[in-house]
PDB file of C-alpha atoms in Angstrom:
ATOM      1  CA  MET A   1     142.249 114.379 101.053  1.00 49.00           C
ATOM      2  CA  ARG A   2     140.157 116.977 102.665  1.00 54.00           C
ATOM      3  CA  ARG A   3     136.520 117.527 101.756  1.00 56.00           C
ATOM      4  CA  LEU A   4     135.804 121.076 100.455  1.00 54.00           C
ATOM      5  CA  TYR A   5     132.273 121.101 101.804  1.00 61.00           C
ATOM      6  CA  SER A   6     130.439 119.874 104.734  1.00 69.00           C
ATOM      7  CA  ARG A   7     127.104 118.371 104.912  1.00 73.00           C
ATOM      8  CA  LEU A   8     124.306 119.976 106.673  1.00 76.00           C
ATOM      9  CA  ALA A   9     122.887 117.104 109.018  1.00 82.00           C
ATOM     10  CA  ALA A  10     119.405 118.949 109.210  1.00 83.00           C
ATOM     11  CA  LEU A  11     119.044 118.914 105.407  1.00 83.00           C
ATOM     12  CA  ASP A  12     119.976 115.344 105.340  1.00 84.00           C
ATOM     13  CA  SER A  13     117.475 114.536 107.943  1.00 88.00           C
ATOM     14  CA  LEU A  14     114.809 116.500 106.118  1.00 88.00           C
ATOM     15  CA  ARG A  15     115.675 114.665 102.981  1.00 86.00           C
ATOM     16  CA  GLY A  16     115.341 111.460 104.799  1.00 88.00           C
ATOM     17  CA  PHE A  17     112.058 112.566 106.084  1.00 90.00           C
ATOM     18  CA  GLY A  18     110.895 113.311 102.728  1.00 88.00           C
ATOM     19  CA  ILE A  19     112.051 109.838 101.451  1.00 87.00           C
ATOM     20  CA  LEU A  20     109.912 108.180 104.069  1.00 91.00           C
ATOM     21  CA  LEU A  21     106.926 110.387 103.239  1.00 89.00           C
ATOM     22  CA  VAL A  22     107.149 109.287  99.497  1.00 87.00           C
ATOM     23  CA  VAL A  23     107.314 105.688 100.568  1.00 88.00           C
ATOM     24  CA  LEU A  24     104.321 106.184 103.051  1.00 89.00           C
ATOM     25  CA  GLY A  25     102.330 108.197 100.498  1.00 86.00           C
ATOM     26  CA  HIS A  26     102.499 105.437  97.821  1.00 83.00           C
ATOM     27  CA  THR A  27     101.833 102.458 100.369  1.00 87.00           C
ATOM     28  CA  SER A  28      99.133 103.803 102.685  1.00 83.00           C
ATOM     29  CA  TRP A  29      95.609 102.982 102.353  1.00 88.00           C
ATOM     30  CA  SER A  30      94.273 106.121 104.211  1.00 88.00           C
ATOM     31  CA  ALA A  31      93.146 108.623 101.667  1.00 89.00           C
ATOM     32  CA  GLY A  32      93.401 111.406 104.197  1.00 91.00           C
ATOM     33  CA  LEU A  33      96.928 110.594 105.104  1.00 90.00           C
ATOM     34  CA  VAL A  34      97.885 110.253 101.319  1.00 89.00           C
ATOM     35  CA  SER A  35      96.287 113.620 100.635  1.00 91.00           C
ATOM     36  CA  TRP A  36      98.079 115.230 103.199  1.00 92.00           C
ATOM     37  CA  ILE A  37     101.436 114.006 102.388  1.00 90.00           C
ATOM     38  CA  PHE A  38     101.011 114.568  98.715  1.00 87.00           C
ATOM     39  CA  SER A  39     100.193 118.043  99.532  1.00 89.00           C
ATOM     40  CA  PHE A  40     103.873 118.961 100.236  1.00 86.00           C
ATOM     41  CA  HIS A  41     106.232 115.861 100.082  1.00 84.00           C
ATOM     42  CA  MET A  42     107.511 116.606  96.350  1.00 84.00           C
ATOM     43  CA  PRO A  43     107.850 120.468  96.696  1.00 85.00           C
ATOM     44  CA  LEU A  44     109.874 119.691  99.894  1.00 88.00           C
ATOM     45  CA  PHE A  45     112.564 118.209  97.646  1.00 84.00           C
ATOM     46  CA  PHE A  46     112.401 121.275  95.450  1.00 83.00           C
ATOM     47  CA  ILE A  47     112.886 123.532  98.458  1.00 84.00           C
ATOM     48  CA  ILE A  48     116.058 121.497  99.634  1.00 84.00           C
ATOM     49  CA  SER A  49     117.579 121.608  96.178  1.00 82.00           C
ATOM     50  CA  GLY A  50     116.971 125.282  96.252  1.00 79.00           C
ATOM     51  CA  MET A  51     118.663 125.563  99.673  1.00 80.00           C
ATOM     52  CA  LEU A  52     121.664 123.939  98.384  1.00 78.00           C
ATOM     53  CA  PHE A  53     121.931 126.259  95.399  1.00 78.00           C
ATOM     54  CA  HIS A  54     125.301 127.535  94.560  1.00 75.00           C
ATOM     55  CA  GLU A  55     125.960 130.053  91.624  1.00 77.00           C
ATOM     56  CA  ARG A  56     127.998 128.624  88.732  1.00 81.00           C
ATOM     57  CA  GLN A  57     128.231 129.275  85.126  1.00 87.00           C
ATOM     58  CA  PHE A  58     125.375 128.026  83.161  1.00 87.00           C
ATOM     59  CA  LEU A  59     127.222 125.341  81.227  1.00 90.00           C
ATOM     60  CA  ASP A  60     129.157 124.127  83.930  1.00 91.00           C
ATOM     61  CA  SER A  61     126.100 123.646  86.033  1.00 89.00           C
ATOM     62  CA  PHE A  62     124.269 122.188  82.945  1.00 92.00           C
ATOM     63  CA  LYS A  63     127.053 119.558  82.672  1.00 94.00           C
ATOM     64  CA  ARG A  64     126.982 118.600  86.411  1.00 92.00           C
ATOM     65  CA  ARG A  65     123.302 118.474  86.748  1.00 92.00           C
ATOM     66  CA  ALA A  66     122.838 116.533  83.507  1.00 94.00           C
ATOM     67  CA  ILE A  67     125.392 113.779  85.042  1.00 95.00           C
ATOM     68  CA  ARG A  68     123.701 113.703  88.200  1.00 93.00           C
ATOM     69  CA  LEU A  69     120.143 113.766  87.233  1.00 93.00           C
ATOM     70  CA  LEU A  70     119.640 112.917  83.610  1.00 94.00           C
ATOM     71  CA  VAL A  71     122.426 109.996  83.245  1.00 95.00           C
ATOM     72  CA  PRO A  72     120.461 107.923  85.864  1.00 94.00           C
ATOM     73  CA  TYR A  73     117.097 108.849  84.545  1.00 92.00           C
ATOM     74  CA  VAL A  74     118.218 107.566  81.165  1.00 92.00           C
ATOM     75  CA  PHE A  75     120.120 104.533  82.610  1.00 94.00           C
ATOM     76  CA  PHE A  76     117.116 103.384  84.797  1.00 91.00           C
ATOM     77  CA  GLY A  77     114.436 104.299  82.035  1.00 89.00           C
ATOM     78  CA  THR A  78     116.284 102.085  79.604  1.00 90.00           C
ATOM     79  CA  VAL A  79     116.558  99.118  81.928  1.00 91.00           C
ATOM     80  CA  THR A  80     113.098  99.344  83.100  1.00 87.00           C
ATOM     81  CA  LEU A  81     111.868  99.803  79.566  1.00 87.00           C
ATOM     82  CA  ALA A  82     113.885  96.723  78.392  1.00 89.00           C
ATOM     83  CA  TYR A  83     112.392  94.534  81.312  1.00 88.00           C
ATOM     84  CA  TRP A  84     108.911  95.921  80.806  1.00 84.00           C
ATOM     85  CA  ALA A  85     109.013  95.436  76.802  1.00 84.00           C
ATOM     86  CA  LEU A  86     110.824  91.960  77.146  1.00 86.00           C
ATOM     87  CA  ILE A  87     109.269  90.291  80.103  1.00 84.00           C
ATOM     88  CA  GLU A  88     106.341  92.233  82.074  1.00 79.00           C
ATOM     89  CA  ARG A  89     104.460  93.348  78.966  1.00 79.00           C
ATOM     90  CA  ARG A  90     104.074  89.688  77.805  1.00 80.00           C
ATOM     91  CA  LEU A  91     103.090  88.436  81.246  1.00 81.00           C
ATOM     92  CA  ARG A  92     100.425  90.914  81.976  1.00 78.00           C
ATOM     93  CA  GLY A  93      99.229  90.907  78.397  1.00 76.00           C
ATOM     94  CA  ASP A  94      99.849  94.715  78.161  1.00 73.00           C
ATOM     95  CA  GLU A  95      99.224  96.233  74.734  1.00 75.00           C
ATOM     96  CA  GLY A  96     101.428  99.248  75.125  1.00 75.00           C
ATOM     97  CA  SER A  97     103.603 100.169  72.370  1.00 80.00           C
ATOM     98  CA  VAL A  98     107.380  99.950  72.880  1.00 81.00           C
ATOM     99  CA  PRO A  99     108.206 102.887  70.486  1.00 84.00           C
ATOM    100  CA  ASN A 100     105.457 104.925  72.420  1.00 81.00           C
ATOM    101  CA  ALA A 101     107.164 103.970  75.712  1.00 82.00           C
ATOM    102  CA  LEU A 102     110.437 104.925  74.342  1.00 83.00           C
ATOM    103  CA  ALA A 103     109.060 108.255  73.296  1.00 81.00           C
ATOM    104  CA  ASN A 104     107.715 108.730  76.728  1.00 82.00           C
ATOM    105  CA  ILE A 105     111.178 108.392  78.197  1.00 83.00           C
ATOM    106  CA  VAL A 106     112.455 111.000  75.863  1.00 82.00           C
ATOM    107  CA  LEU A 107     109.782 113.366  76.458  1.00 81.00           C
ATOM    108  CA  ALA A 108     109.797 112.560  80.211  1.00 79.00           C
ATOM    109  CA  ARG A 109     106.106 112.079  80.206  1.00 77.00           C
ATOM    110  CA  ALA A 110     104.954 110.313  83.233  1.00 71.00           C
ATOM    111  CA  GLY A 111     101.992 108.635  84.679  1.00 63.00           C
ATOM    112  CA  SER A 112     100.666 105.085  84.650  1.00 58.00           C
ATOM    113  CA  ASP A 113      99.327 105.630  81.197  1.00 63.00           C
ATOM    114  CA  ASN A 114     102.319 107.316  79.621  1.00 58.00           C
ATOM    115  CA  TYR A 115     105.103 105.476  81.326  1.00 63.00           C
ATOM    116  CA  PRO A 116     103.912 102.078  82.914  1.00 63.00           C
ATOM    117  CA  GLN A 117     107.206 100.659  83.598  1.00 67.00           C
ATOM    118  CA  ASN A 118     108.465 103.215  85.868  1.00 71.00           C
ATOM    119  CA  ALA A 119     106.327 106.341  86.367  1.00 71.00           C
ATOM    120  CA  ALA A 120     108.286 107.424  89.528  1.00 77.00           C
ATOM    121  CA  LEU A 121     111.427 108.722  87.389  1.00 84.00           C
ATOM    122  CA  TRP A 122     109.392 111.851  86.427  1.00 84.00           C
ATOM    123  CA  PHE A 123     111.076 113.741  89.345  1.00 86.00           C
ATOM    124  CA  LEU A 124     114.680 113.586  87.833  1.00 89.00           C
ATOM    125  CA  PRO A 125     114.033 115.416  84.418  1.00 91.00           C
ATOM    126  CA  CYS A 126     111.518 117.753  86.050  1.00 88.00           C
ATOM    127  CA  LEU A 127     114.192 118.703  88.842  1.00 89.00           C
ATOM    128  CA  PHE A 128     116.731 119.196  86.151  1.00 93.00           C
ATOM    129  CA  VAL A 129     114.549 121.599  84.005  1.00 91.00           C
ATOM    130  CA  THR A 130     113.459 123.594  87.271  1.00 89.00           C
ATOM    131  CA  GLU A 131     117.082 123.907  88.271  1.00 89.00           C
ATOM    132  CA  MET A 132     118.249 125.143  84.856  1.00 91.00           C
ATOM    133  CA  LEU A 133     115.232 127.570  84.700  1.00 89.00           C
ATOM    134  CA  PHE A 134     116.156 128.970  88.130  1.00 86.00           C
ATOM    135  CA  LEU A 135     119.720 129.147  87.331  1.00 87.00           C
ATOM    136  CA  GLY A 136     119.100 131.096  84.046  1.00 86.00           C
ATOM    137  CA  PHE A 137     116.879 133.324  85.680  1.00 83.00           C
ATOM    138  CA  PHE A 138     119.162 133.949  88.569  1.00 83.00           C
ATOM    139  CA  LEU A 139     121.967 134.951  86.271  1.00 84.00           C
ATOM    140  CA  LEU A 140     119.801 137.102  84.241  1.00 81.00           C
ATOM    141  CA  VAL A 141     118.905 138.979  87.299  1.00 78.00           C
ATOM    142  CA  ASN A 142     122.261 139.257  88.436  1.00 78.00           C
ATOM    143  CA  LYS A 143     123.377 140.584  85.174  1.00 77.00           C
ATOM    144  CA  ALA A 144     120.840 143.501  85.318  1.00 70.00           C
ATOM    145  CA  GLY A 145     122.301 146.530  86.516  1.00 64.00           C
ATOM    146  CA  SER A 146     119.979 148.505  89.021  1.00 60.00           C
ATOM    147  CA  VAL A 147     118.238 147.302  92.311  1.00 62.00           C
ATOM    148  CA  GLU A 148     114.994 148.534  90.617  1.00 61.00           C
ATOM    149  CA  THR A 149     115.606 146.302  87.634  1.00 61.00           C
ATOM    150  CA  LYS A 150     116.422 143.283  89.595  1.00 59.00           C
ATOM    151  CA  THR A 151     113.106 143.838  91.855  1.00 63.00           C
ATOM    152  CA  VAL A 152     110.854 144.048  88.907  1.00 59.00           C
ATOM    153  CA  MET A 153     112.631 141.007  87.475  1.00 57.00           C
ATOM    154  CA  GLY A 154     112.188 139.094  90.565  1.00 59.00           C
ATOM    155  CA  GLY A 155     108.815 140.265  91.266  1.00 62.00           C
ATOM    156  CA  GLY A 156     107.998 138.612  87.766  1.00 58.00           C
ATOM    157  CA  LEU A 157     109.057 135.209  89.118  1.00 55.00           C
ATOM    158  CA  ALA A 158     106.757 135.130  92.007  1.00 52.00           C
TER     159      ALA A 158
END
């Protein structure tokens, strides 16, 4: 079966570089290096995602992105929640509430206080919402008739 698309090696390399920066940023002891990496490493993934944007109908894109982003988020969130609730919470004497931790997954609240078992997952629902907002705005601007209307709407985004 032939592939209908080709991968862009430069974007794959850039994505790999971004992943290395995430690891380095979370493991480095140098405050200056961490500050520098954190200034751009996550926006890099949003930029790459935008470069790979393809216009689709909203519902089709919603389904595709939900499967690629939200299903893994819910799966890994549930697995890490179960591990945290059954094992880690007891071993560390954590007083965190299981219903609160579950609510944090549903509401996609991240951070060590809100989602101690796997705060790194914040990126998946954030990227999903950002992509859906962009697609909705993109479709709305393209539906507008005149170039002037598109320019005003596009300028409102900036």
